Each structure stands twice: as C-alpha cells, then as structure tokens.
PDB file of C-alpha atoms and ligand atoms in Angstrom:
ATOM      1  CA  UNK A   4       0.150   0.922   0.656  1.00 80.00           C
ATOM      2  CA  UNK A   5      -1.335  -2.402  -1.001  1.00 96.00           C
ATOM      3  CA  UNK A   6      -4.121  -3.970   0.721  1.00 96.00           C
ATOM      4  CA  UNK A   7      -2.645  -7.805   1.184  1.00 98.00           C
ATOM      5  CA  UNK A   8      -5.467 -10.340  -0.182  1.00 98.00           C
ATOM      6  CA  UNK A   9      -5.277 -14.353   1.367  1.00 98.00           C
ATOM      7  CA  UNK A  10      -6.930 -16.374  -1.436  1.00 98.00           C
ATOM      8  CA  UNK A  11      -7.678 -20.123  -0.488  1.00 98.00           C
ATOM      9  CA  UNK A  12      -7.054 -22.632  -3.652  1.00 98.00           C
ATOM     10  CA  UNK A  13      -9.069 -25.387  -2.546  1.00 98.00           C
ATOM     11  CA  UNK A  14      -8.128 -27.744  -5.712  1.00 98.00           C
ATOM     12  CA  UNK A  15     -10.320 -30.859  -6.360  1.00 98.00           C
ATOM     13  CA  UNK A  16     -11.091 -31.123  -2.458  1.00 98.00           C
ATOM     14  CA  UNK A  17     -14.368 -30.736  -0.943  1.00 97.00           C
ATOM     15  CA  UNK A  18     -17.846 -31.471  -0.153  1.00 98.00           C
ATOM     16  CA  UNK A  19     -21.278 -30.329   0.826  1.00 98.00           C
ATOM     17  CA  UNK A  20     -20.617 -31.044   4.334  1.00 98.00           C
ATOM     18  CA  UNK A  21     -17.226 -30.134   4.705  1.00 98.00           C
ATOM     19  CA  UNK A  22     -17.464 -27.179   2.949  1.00 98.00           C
ATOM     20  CA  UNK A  23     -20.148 -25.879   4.892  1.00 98.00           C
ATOM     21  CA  UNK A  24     -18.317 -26.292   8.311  1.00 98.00           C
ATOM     22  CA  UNK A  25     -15.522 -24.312   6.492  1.00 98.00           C
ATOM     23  CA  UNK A  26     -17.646 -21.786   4.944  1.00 98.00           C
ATOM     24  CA  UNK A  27     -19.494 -21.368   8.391  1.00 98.00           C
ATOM     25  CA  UNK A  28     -16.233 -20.916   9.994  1.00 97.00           C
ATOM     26  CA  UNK A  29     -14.851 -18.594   8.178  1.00 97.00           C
ATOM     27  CA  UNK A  30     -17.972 -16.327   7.679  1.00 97.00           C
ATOM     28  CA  UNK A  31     -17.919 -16.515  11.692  1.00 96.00           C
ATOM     29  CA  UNK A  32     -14.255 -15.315  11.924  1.00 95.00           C
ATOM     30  CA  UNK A  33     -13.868 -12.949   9.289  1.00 92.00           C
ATOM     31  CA  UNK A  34     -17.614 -12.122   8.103  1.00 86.00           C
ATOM     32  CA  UNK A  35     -17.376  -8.470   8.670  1.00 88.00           C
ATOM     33  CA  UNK A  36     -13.549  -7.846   7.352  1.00 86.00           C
ATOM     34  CA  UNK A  37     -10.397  -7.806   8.170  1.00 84.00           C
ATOM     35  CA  UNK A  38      -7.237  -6.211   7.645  1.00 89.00           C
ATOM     36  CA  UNK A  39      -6.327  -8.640   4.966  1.00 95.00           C
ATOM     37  CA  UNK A  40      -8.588  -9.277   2.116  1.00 96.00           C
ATOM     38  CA  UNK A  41      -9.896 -12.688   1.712  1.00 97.00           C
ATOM     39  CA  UNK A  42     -11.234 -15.156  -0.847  1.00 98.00           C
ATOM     40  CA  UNK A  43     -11.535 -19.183  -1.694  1.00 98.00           C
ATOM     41  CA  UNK A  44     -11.299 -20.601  -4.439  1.00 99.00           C
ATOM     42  CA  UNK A  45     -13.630 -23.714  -4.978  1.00 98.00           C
ATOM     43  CA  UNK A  46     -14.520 -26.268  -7.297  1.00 98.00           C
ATOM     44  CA  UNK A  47     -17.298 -25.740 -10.218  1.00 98.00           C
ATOM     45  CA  UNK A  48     -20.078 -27.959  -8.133  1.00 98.00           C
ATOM     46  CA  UNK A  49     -19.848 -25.933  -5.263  1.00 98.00           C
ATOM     47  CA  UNK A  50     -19.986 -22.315  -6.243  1.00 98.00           C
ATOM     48  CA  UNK A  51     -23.746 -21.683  -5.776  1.00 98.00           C
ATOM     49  CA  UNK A  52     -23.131 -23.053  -2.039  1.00 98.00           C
ATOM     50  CA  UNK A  53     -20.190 -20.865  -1.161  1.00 98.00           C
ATOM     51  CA  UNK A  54     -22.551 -17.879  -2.853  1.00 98.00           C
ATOM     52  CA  UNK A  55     -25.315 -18.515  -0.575  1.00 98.00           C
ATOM     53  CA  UNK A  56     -22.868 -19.590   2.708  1.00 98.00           C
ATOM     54  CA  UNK A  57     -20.677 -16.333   1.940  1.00 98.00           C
ATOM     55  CA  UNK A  58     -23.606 -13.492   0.622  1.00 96.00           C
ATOM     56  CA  UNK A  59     -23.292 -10.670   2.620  1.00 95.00           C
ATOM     57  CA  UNK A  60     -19.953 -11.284   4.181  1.00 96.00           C
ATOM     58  CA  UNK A  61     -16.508  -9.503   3.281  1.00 96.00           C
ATOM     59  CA  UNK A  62     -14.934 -12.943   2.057  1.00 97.00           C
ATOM     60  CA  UNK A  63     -14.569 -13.444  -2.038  1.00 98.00           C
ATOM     61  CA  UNK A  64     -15.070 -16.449  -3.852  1.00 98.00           C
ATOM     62  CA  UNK A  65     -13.995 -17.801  -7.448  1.00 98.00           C
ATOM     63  CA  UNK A  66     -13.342 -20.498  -9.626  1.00 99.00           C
ATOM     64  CA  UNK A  67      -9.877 -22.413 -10.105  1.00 98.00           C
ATOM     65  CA  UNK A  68      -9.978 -22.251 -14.167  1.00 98.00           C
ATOM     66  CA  UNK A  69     -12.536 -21.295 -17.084  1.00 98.00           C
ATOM     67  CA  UNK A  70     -12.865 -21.705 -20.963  1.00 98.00           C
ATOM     68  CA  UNK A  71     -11.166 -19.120 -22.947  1.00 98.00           C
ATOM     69  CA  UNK A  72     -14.196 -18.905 -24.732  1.00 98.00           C
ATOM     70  CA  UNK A  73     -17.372 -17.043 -23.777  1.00 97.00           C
ATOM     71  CA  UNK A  74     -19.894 -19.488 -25.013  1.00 97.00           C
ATOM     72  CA  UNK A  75     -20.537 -22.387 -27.746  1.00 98.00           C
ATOM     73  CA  UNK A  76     -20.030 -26.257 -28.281  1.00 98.00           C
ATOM     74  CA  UNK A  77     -17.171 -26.630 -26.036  1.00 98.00           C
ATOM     75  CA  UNK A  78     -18.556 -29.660 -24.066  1.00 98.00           C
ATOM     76  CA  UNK A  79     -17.794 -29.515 -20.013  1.00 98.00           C
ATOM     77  CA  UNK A  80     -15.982 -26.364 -20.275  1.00 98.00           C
ATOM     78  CA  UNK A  81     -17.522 -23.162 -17.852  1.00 98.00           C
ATOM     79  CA  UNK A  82     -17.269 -19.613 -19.077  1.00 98.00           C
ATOM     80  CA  UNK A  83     -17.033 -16.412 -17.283  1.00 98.00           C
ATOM     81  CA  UNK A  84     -20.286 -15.317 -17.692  1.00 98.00           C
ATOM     82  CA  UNK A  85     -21.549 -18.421 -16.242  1.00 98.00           C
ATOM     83  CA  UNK A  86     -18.779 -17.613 -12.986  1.00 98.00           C
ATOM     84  CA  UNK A  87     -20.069 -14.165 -13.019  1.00 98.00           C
ATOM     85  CA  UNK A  88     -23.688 -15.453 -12.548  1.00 98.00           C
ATOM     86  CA  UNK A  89     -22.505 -17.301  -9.149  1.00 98.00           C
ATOM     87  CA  UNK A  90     -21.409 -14.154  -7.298  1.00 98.00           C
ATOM     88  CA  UNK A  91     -17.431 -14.891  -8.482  1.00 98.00           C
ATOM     89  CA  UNK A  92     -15.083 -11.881  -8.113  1.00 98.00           C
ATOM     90  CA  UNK A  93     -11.834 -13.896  -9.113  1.00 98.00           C
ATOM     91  CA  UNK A  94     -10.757 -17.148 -11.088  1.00 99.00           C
ATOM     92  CA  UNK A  95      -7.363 -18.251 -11.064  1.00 99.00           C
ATOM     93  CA  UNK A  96      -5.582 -18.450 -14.129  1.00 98.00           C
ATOM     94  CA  UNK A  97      -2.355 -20.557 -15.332  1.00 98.00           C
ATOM     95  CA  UNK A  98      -1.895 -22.191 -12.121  1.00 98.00           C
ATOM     96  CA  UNK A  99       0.652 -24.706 -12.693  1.00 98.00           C
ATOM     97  CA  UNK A 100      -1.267 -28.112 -12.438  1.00 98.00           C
ATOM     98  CA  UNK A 101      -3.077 -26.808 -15.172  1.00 98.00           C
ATOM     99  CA  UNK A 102      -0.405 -25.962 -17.217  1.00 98.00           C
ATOM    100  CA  UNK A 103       1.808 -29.072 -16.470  1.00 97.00           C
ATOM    101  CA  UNK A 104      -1.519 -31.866 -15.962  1.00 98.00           C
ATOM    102  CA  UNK A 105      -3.313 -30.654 -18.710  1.00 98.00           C
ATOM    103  CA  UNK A 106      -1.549 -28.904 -20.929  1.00 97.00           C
ATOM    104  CA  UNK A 107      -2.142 -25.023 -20.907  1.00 98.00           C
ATOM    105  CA  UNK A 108       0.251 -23.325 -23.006  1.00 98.00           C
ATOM    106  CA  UNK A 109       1.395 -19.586 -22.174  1.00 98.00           C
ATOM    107  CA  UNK A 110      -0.718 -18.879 -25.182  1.00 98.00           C
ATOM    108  CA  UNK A 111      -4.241 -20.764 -23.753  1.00 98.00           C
ATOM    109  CA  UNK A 112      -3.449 -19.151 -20.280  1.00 98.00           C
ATOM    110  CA  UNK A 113      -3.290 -15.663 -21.971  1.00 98.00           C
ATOM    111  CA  UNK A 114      -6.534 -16.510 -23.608  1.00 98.00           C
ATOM    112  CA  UNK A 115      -8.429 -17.683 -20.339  1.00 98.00           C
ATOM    113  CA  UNK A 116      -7.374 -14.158 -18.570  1.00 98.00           C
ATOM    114  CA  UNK A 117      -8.549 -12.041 -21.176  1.00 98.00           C
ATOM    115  CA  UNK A 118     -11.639 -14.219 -21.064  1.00 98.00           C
ATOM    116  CA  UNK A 119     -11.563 -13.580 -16.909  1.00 98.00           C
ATOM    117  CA  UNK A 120     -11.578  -9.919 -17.675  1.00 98.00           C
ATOM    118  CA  UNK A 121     -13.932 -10.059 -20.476  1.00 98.00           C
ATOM    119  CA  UNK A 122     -16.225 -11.471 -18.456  1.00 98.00           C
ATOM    120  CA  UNK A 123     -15.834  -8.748 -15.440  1.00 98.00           C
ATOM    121  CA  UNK A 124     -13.903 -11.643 -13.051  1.00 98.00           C
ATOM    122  CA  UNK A 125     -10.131 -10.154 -11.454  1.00 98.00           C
ATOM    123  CA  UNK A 126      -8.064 -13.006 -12.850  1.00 98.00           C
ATOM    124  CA  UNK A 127      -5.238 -14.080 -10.280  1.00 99.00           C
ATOM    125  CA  UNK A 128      -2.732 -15.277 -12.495  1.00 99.00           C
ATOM    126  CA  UNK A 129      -0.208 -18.070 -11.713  1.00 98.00           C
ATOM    127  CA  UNK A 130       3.395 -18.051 -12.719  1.00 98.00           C
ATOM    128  CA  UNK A 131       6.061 -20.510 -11.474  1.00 98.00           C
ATOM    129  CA  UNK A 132       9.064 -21.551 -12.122  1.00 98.00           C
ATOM    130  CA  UNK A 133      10.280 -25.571 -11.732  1.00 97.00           C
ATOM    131  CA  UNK A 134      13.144 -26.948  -9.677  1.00 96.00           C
ATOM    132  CA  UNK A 135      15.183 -27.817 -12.862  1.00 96.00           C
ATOM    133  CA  UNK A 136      14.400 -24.906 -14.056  1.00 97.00           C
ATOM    134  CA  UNK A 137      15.988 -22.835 -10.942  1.00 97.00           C
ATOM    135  CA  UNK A 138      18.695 -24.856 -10.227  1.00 95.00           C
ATOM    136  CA  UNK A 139      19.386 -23.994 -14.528  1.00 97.00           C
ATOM    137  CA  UNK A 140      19.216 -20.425 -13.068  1.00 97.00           C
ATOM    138  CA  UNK A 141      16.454 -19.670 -15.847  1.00 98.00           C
ATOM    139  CA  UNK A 142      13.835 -18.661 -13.352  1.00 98.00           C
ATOM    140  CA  UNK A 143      13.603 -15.410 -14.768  1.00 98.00           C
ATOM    141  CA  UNK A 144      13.423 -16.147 -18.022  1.00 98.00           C
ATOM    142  CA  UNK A 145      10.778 -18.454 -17.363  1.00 98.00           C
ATOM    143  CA  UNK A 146       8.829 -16.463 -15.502  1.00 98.00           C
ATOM    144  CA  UNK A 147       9.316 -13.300 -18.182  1.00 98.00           C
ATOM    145  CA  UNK A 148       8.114 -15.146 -21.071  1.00 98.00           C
ATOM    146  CA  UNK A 149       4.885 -16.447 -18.756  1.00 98.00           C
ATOM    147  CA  UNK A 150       4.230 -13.137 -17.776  1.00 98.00           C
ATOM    148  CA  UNK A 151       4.627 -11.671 -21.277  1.00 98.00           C
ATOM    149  CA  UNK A 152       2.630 -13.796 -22.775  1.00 98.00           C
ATOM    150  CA  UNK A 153      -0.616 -12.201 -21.068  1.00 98.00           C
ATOM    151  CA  UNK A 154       0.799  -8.790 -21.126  1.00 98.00           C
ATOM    152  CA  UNK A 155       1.165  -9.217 -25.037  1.00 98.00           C
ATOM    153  CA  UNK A 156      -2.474 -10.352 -25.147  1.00 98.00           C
ATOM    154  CA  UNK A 157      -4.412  -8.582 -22.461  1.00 98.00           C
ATOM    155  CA  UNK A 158      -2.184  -5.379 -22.603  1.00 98.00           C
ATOM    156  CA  UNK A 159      -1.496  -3.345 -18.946  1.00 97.00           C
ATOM    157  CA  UNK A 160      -5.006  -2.459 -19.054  1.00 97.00           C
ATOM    158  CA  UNK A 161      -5.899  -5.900 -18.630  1.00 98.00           C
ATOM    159  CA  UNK A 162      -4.135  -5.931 -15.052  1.00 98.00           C
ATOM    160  CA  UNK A 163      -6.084  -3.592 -13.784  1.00 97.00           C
ATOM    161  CA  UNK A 164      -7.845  -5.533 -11.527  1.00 97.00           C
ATOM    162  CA  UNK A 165      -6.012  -8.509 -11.991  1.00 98.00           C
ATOM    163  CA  UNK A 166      -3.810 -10.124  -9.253  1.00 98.00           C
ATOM    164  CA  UNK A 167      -0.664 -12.027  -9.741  1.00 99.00           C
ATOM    165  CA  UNK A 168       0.647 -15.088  -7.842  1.00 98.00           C
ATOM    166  CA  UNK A 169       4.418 -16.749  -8.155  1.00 98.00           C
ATOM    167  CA  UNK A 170       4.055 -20.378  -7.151  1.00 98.00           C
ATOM    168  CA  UNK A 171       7.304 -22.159  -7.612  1.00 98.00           C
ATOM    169  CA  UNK A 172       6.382 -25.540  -8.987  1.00 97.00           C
ATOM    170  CA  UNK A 173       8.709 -27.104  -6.236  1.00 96.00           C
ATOM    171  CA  UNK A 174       6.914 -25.739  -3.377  1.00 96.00           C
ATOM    172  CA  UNK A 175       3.537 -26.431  -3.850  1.00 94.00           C
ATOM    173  CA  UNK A 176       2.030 -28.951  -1.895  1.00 92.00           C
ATOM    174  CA  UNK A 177       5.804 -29.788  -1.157  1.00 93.00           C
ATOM    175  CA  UNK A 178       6.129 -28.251   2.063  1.00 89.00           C
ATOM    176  CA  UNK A 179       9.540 -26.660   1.111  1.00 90.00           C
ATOM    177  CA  UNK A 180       8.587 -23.193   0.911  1.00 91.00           C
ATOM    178  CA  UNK A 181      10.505 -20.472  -0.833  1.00 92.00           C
ATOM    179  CA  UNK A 182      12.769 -19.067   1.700  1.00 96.00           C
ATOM    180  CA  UNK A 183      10.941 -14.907   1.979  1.00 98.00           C
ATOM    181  CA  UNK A 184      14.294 -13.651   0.204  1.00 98.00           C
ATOM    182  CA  UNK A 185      13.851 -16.284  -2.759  1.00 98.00           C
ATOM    183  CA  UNK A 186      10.315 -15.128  -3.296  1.00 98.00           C
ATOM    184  CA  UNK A 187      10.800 -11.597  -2.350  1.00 98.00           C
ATOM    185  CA  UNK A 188      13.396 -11.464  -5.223  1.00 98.00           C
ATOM    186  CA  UNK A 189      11.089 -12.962  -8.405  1.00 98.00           C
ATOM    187  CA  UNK A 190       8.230 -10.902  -6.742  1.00 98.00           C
ATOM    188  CA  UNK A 191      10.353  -7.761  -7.414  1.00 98.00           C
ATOM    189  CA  UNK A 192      11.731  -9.182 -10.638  1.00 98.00           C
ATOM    190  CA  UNK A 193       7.516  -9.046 -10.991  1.00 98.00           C
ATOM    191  CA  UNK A 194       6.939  -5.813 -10.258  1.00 98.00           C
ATOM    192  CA  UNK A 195       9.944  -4.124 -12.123  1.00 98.00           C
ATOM    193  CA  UNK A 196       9.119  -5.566 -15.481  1.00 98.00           C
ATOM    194  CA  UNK A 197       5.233  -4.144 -14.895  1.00 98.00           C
ATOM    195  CA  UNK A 198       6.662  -0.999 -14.006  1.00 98.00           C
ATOM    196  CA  UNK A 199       8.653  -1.017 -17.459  1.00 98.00           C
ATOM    197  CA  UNK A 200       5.060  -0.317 -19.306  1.00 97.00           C
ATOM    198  CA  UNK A 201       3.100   1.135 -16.171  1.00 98.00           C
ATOM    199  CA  UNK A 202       4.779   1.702 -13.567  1.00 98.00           C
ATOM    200  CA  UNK A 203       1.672   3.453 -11.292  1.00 97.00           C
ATOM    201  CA  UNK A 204      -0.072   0.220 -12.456  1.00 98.00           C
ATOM    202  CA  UNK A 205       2.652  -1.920 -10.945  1.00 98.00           C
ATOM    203  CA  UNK A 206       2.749  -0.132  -7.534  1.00 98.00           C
ATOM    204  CA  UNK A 207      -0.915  -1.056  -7.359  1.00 97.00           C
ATOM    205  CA  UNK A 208      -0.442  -4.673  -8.119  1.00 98.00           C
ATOM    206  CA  UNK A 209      -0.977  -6.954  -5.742  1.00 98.00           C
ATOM    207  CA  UNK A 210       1.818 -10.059  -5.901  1.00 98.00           C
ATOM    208  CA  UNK A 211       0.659 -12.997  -3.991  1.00 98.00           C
ATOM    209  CA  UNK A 212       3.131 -16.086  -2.850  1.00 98.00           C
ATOM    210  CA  UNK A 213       2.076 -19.789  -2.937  1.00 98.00           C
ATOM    211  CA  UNK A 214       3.545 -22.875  -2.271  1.00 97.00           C
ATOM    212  CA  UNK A 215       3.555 -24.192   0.982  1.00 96.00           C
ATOM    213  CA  UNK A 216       2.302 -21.419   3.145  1.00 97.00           C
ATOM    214  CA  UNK A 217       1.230 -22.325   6.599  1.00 97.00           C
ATOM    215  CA  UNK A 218       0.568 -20.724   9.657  1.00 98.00           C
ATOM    216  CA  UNK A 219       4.023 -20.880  10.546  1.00 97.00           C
ATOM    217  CA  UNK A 220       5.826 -19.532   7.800  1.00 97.00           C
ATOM    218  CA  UNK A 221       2.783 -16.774   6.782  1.00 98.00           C
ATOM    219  CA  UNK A 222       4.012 -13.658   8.340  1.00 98.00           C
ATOM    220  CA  UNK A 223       7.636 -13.970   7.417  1.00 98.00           C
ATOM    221  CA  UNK A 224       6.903 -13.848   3.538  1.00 98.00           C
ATOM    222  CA  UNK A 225       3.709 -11.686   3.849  1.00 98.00           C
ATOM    223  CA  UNK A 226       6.613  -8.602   5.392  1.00 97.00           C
ATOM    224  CA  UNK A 227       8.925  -8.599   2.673  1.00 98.00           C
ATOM    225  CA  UNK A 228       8.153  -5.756   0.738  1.00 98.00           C
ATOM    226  CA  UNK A 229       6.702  -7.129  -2.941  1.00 98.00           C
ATOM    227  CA  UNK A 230       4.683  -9.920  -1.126  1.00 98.00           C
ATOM    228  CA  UNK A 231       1.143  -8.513  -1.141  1.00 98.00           C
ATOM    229  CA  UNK A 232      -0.587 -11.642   0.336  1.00 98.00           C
ATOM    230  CA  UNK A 233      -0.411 -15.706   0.017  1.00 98.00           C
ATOM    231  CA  UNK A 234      -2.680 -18.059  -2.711  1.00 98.00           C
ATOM    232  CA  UNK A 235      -3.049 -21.175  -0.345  1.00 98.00           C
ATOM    233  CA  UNK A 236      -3.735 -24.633  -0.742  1.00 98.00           C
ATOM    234  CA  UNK A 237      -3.649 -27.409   1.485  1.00 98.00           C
ATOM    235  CA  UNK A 238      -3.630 -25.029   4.548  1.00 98.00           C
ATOM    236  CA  UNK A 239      -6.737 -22.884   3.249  1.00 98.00           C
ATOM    237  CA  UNK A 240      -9.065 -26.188   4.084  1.00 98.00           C
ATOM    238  CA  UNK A 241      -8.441 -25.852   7.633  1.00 98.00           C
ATOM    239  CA  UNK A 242     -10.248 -23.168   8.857  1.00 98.00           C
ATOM    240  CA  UNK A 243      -8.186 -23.033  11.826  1.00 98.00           C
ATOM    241  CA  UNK A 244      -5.077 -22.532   9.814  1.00 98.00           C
ATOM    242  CA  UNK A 245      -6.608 -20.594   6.832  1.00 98.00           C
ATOM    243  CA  UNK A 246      -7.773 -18.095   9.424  1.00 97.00           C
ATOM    244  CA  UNK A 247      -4.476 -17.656  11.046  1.00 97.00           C
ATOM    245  CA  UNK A 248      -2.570 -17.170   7.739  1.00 98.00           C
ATOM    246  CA  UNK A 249      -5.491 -14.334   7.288  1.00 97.00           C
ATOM    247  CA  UNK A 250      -4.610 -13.225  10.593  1.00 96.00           C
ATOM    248  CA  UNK A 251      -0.740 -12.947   9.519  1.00 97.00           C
ATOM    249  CA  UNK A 252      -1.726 -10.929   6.356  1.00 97.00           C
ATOM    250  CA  UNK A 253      -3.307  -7.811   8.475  1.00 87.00           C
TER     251      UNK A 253
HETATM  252  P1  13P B 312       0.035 -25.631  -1.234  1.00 79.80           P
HETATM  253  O1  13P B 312      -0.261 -24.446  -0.340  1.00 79.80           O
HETATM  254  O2  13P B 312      -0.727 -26.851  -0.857  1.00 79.80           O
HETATM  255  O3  13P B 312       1.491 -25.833  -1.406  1.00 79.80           O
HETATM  256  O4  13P B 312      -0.532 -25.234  -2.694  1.00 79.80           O
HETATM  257  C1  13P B 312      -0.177 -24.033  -3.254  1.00 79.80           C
HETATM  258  C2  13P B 312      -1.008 -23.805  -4.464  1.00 79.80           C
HETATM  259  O5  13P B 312      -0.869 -24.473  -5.467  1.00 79.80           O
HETATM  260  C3  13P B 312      -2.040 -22.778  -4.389  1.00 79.80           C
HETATM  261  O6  13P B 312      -2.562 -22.492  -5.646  1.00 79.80           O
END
C-alpha cells in the first residue's frame, strides 16, 4: 500500500507574515503526523523560515525549481546543495509554468532532476498535458516523451525516491479539474510504462494529481487506485483548506 503524500505548491505567493500564520497552522494541525504525508513547497526567500517554523514537525518542505547545475557563474540561479542546506526534502521539477513561462525543455527538466537527486532532494516531477493537446488525443504521447526524457537521463534508479505529479495544463489554477476517471487513466498510463523497466519500482511510486484540487473534489481523486496524493496550489495557502485536502488523503 502507498503512503499518499499532499504537497502544497505555493508559487510566487507569500510573505513573512502570512506565511507564518500558515506555517503555525499547519504545524498545529498536523505537527505530529498524519495518515497522509505532507509537504509545501515555498519560494527561495522563505525557506530558512519554513525550516525554523516546521523543525521538528512531520510536515516536508522544498523548493519550486533549481539550477541544473551544482555550482558556478550562473547568476540568480539556486542549486541543490544550497536547498539541501535549508532542511529541503523535495523540489519540484518541470512543473508546467516553468516549462511554458520560461522555457524548460524536456531536456533542461531532465537535467534539473538529476541535479535534485544529485544533490540528495526527492524530485516531484511535473508532467502535463495541454487542452489542445487532449482534445488532439495526443495526451499520451505527450506525456511519454516528458516522462522519457528523465527516465533516459536519470535512469529507474533515479526514481527511487522521486515522486511524480500529472498536472493537466488546463486545470491548473482553472478550477476545471480532471474528472477522477480522466486522471486515474494517464496516472495508470504512468505507472504501466514505469513498470515496463521496473515494475517493483513502479508499485512503489507515488503519482500525485494537480490542478484544481480543493476540499471538495480531494477525496474523490485521492480513491482511485493510481492517485497516490494531490500537488496543490491555490488551495494549499489556506490552511483551512490545505488541511482538509490532508485530511482527505488519510
Ligand atoms: P491549482 O491547485 O491552483 O490549480 O495549481 C495546481 C498546481 O499547479 C500545483 O503545482
């Protein structure tokens, strides 16, 4: 049975005050573990404060992105060393503003995760498909090639304490979700083509959704079968709501 993780994406949002109240409220809530695992994701500024807000409790933290490089004259870029130093345990990887905003290729995001895993961090990474490229009925193609690109790179070893979330472009920050049988059926397609190089490996993997997950909608995808757990935006900066989707996953 895979343990279902609820990682909070908190994009370019954020601040020392806010973030404390919803640091403090979720060490409060969920301090001592739940069912579900848990982590946020935060910007670069605010890493040392989630370290020192969330040290000691059962709640992750990471990054949103990092260089694909481990150190040199790569001016305002952040390594995974320097992550490591802050107490990270993940950094996602590929998500799809990066890819479409500024420009990460499947070859660049293959280069940040083996960074990630170079560098001791569990990479979550992101794979998506758009809405043209659905209603084309290319999704899995599109999500294959993403998804072999890193496998090519990093190899199945790579994975092994990776985590992987599908976050259809068209339902992030959209608030049309994927119905649970839409995801449920790339999260397999997932799974399956792990399984074709390591299959124990892809029984372990944990296959997170995102793209408009709310309170509402949480526990329906987190019980279909390949969904191992959410990767949350908007919702994960309300505690209130980032707690119950936590609450769903255990
Ligand atoms: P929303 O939950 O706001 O749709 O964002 C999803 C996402 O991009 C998480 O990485």
């Amino acid at each position: 049975m895979r343990r279902k993780l609820v990682a909070g994406n908190w994009k370019m949002y954020g601040g020392l005050a806010r973030n404390r109240d919803l640091l403090q409220s979720l060490a409060h809530a969920i301090g001592k573990g739940g069912k579900a695992d848990c982590a946020v994701c935060v910007p670069f500024p605010y890493l040392a404060q989630t370290q020192e807000l969330l040290k000691g409790t059962a709640i992750a933290w990471g990054a949103q992105t990092l260089s694909e490089h481990a150190q040199g004259a790569y001016t305002g870029e952040t390594s995974a060393a320097m992550l490591a130093d802050f107490g990270c345990r993940y950094v996602i990887v590929g998500h799809s503003e990066r890819r479409s905003l500024y420009g990460e290729s499947n070859e660049t995001v293959a280069a940040k995760f083996v960074a990630a895993v170079q560098g001791g961090l569990a990479p979550i990474l992101c794979l998506g498909e758009t809405l043209e490229q659905r209603e084309g009925n290319v999704t899995e193609q599109v999500i294959a090639a993403q998804l072999d690109a890193v496998t090519q790179v990093a190899g199945m070893n790579g994975f092994a304490s990776a985590v992987i979330a599908y976050e259809p472009v068209w339902a992030i920050g959209t608030g049309r979700t994927a119905t649970p049988q839409q995801a449920q059926e790339v999260h397999a397609f997932i799974r399956q083509r792990m399984a074709k190089s390591d299959a124990a490996l892809a029984q372990r993997l944990q296959i997170l959704y995102g793209g408009s997950v709310k309170p509402q909608n949480a526990s329906e995808l987190f019980g279909m079968a390949d969904i191992d757990g959410g990767l949350i935006g908007g919702a994960s900066l309300v505690a209130q709501d980032f707690l119950a989707i936590c609450q769903a996953a255990g």
